[in-house]
GROMACS .gro file of C-alpha atoms in nm:
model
  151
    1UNK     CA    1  -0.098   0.544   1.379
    2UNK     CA    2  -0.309   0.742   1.613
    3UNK     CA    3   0.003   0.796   1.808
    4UNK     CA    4   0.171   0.980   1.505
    5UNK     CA    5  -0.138   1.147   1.418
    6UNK     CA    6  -0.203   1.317   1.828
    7UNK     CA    7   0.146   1.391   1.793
    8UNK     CA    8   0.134   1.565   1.469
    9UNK     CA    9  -0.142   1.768   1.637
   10UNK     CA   10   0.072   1.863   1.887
   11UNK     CA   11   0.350   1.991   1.742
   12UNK     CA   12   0.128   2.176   1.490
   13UNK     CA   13  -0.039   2.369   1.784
   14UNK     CA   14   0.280   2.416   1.965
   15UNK     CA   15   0.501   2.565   1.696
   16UNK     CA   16   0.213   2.818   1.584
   17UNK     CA   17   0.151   2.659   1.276
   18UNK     CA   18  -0.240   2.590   1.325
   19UNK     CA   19  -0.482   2.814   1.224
   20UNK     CA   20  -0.409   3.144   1.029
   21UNK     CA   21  -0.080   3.294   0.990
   22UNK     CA   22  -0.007   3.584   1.221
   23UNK     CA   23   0.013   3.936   1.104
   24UNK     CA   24   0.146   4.264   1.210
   25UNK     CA   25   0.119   4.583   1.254
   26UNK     CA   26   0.306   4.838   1.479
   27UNK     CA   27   0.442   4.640   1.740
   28UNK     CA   28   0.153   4.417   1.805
   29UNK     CA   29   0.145   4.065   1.624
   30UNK     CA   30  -0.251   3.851   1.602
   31UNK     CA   31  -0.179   3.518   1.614
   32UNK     CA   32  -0.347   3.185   1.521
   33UNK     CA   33  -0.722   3.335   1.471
   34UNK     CA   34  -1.008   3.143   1.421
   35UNK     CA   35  -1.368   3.087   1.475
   36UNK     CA   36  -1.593   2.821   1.571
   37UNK     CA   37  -1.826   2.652   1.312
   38UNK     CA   38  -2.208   2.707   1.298
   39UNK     CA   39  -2.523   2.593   1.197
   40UNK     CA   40  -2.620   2.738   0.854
   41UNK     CA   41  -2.893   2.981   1.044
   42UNK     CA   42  -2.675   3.096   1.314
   43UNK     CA   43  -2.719   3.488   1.341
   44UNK     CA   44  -2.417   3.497   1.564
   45UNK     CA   45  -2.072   3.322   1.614
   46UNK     CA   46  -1.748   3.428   1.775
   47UNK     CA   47  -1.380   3.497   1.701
   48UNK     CA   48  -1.064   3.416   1.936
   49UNK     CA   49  -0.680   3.482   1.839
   50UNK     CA   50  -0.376   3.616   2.023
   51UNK     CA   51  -0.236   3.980   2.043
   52UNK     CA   52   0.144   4.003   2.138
   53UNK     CA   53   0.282   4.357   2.183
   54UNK     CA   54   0.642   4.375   2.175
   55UNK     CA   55   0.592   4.764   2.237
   56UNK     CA   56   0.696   5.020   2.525
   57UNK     CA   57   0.315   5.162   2.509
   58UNK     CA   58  -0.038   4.929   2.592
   59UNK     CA   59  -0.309   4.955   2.298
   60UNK     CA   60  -0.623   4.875   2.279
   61UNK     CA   61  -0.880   4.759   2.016
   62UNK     CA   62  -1.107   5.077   1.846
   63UNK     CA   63  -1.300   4.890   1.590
   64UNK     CA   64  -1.376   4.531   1.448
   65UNK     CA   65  -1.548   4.482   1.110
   66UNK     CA   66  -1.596   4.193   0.876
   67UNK     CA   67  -1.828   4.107   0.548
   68UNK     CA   68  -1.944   3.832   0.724
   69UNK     CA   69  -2.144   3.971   0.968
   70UNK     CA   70  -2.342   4.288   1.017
   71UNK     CA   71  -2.102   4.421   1.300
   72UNK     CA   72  -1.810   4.276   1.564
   73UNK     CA   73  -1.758   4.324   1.875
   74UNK     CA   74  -1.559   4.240   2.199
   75UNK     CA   75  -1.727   4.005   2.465
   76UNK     CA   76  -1.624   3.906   2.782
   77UNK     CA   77  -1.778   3.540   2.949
   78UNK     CA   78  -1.790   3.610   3.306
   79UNK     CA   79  -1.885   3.345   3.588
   80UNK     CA   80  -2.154   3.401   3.869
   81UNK     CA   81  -2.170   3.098   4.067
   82UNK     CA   82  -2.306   2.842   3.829
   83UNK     CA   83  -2.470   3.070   3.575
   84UNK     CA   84  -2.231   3.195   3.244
   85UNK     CA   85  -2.315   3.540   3.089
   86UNK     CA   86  -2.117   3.743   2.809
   87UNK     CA   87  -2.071   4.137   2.877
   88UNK     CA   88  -1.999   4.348   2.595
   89UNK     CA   89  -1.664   4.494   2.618
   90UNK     CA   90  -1.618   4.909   2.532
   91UNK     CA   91  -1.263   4.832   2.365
   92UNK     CA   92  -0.983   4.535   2.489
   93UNK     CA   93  -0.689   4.606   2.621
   94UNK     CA   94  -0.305   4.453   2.499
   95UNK     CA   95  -0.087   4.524   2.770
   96UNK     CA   96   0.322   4.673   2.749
   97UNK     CA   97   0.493   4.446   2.612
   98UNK     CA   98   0.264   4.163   2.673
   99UNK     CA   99  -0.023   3.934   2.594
  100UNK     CA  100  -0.425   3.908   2.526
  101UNK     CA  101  -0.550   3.604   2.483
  102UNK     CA  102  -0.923   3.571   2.315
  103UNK     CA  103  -1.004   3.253   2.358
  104UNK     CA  104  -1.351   2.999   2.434
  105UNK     CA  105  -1.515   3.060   2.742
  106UNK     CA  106  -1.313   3.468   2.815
  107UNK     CA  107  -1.275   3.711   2.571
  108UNK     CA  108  -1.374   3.738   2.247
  109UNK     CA  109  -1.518   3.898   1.990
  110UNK     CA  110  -1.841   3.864   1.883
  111UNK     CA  111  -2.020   3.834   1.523
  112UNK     CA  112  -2.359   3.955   1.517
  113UNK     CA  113  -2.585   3.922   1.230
  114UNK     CA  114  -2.384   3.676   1.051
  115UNK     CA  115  -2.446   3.694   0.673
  116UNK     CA  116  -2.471   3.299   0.677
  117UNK     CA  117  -2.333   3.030   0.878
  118UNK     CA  118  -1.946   3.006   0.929
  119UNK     CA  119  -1.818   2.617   0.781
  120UNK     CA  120  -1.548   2.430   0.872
  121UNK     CA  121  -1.231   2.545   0.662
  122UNK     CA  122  -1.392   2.858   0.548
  123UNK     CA  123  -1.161   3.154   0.584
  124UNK     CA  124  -1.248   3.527   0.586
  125UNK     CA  125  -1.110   3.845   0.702
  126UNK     CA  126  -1.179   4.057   1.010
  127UNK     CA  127  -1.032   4.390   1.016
  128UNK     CA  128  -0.929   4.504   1.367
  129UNK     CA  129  -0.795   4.920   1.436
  130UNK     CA  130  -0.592   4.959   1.699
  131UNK     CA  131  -0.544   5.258   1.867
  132UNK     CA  132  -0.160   5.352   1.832
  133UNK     CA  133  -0.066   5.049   1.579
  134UNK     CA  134  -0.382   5.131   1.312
  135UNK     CA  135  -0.535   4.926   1.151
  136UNK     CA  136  -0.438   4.508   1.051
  137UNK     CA  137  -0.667   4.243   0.805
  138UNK     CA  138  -0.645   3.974   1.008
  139UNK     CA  139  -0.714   3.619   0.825
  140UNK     CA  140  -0.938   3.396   1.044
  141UNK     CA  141  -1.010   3.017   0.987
  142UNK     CA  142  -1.325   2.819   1.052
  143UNK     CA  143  -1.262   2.546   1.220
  144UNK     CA  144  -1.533   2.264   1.358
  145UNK     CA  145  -1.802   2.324   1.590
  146UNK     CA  146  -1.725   2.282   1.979
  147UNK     CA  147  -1.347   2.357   1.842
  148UNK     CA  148  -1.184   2.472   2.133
  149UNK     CA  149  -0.866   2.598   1.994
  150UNK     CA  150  -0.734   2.636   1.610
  151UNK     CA  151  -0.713   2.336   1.392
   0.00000   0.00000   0.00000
């Protein structure tokens, strides 16, 4: 049984089908976004999804907003020796025709001021403006603390 139930897990992660379903806008597609649970106090948590841009022409991220916190924004974890730090971000980057990846431990964007913790299979909506492709509601899922990917 636990056999059929890991590989139930992967297929669901492989074929897209975990977390939120993507949306569009322009030529840039957000897939499978989600955040990691918190305790009910937290006053911040953070968001990870993936941006594919089928376009000619990069983009980049203007603005993040969301009821659930006071204000978004875009973090980067960076490594120095055996000490982990975030760095705000001024705006992210989707390359030509490719890929960014926000994900645990790299980029992602940040909720500050959260309005109340974030529970497991909450959903809510965080509104991202690009600059060429304007601007998408992306659907985000809560999934469990320590998460490390959708579930």
């Amino acid at each position: 049984m636990k056999t059929i139930l890991m590989a139930g897990t992967i297929i669901l992660s492989l074929t897209g089908l975990a977390g939120a379903a993507p949306v569009s806008v322009g030529d840039l597609s957000v897939e499978r976004a989600w955040a990691r649970a918190t305790i009910p106090s937290a006053k911040t948590g953070a968001v990870y999804f993936t941006i594919r841009n089928t376009g000619a022409r990069p983009d980049r991220i203007l603005a993040l907003e969301t009821t659930v916190a006071g204000h978004a924004m875009p973090h980067q974890t960076m490594q120095e020796g055996d000490v982990s730090r975030m760095v705000e971000e001024n705006s992210l980057s989707v390359p030509a025709a490719g890929v960014l990846e926000l994900k645990p431990g790299g980029t992602h964007i940040m909720l500050m001021d959260l309005k109340g913790g974030l529970n497991p299979g909450q959903s809510f909506i965080l509104s991202v403006t690009f600059e060429q492709a304007g601007t998408v509601s992306v659907p985000v899922t809560v999934g469990r603390a320590g998460a490390m990917g959708p579930e």
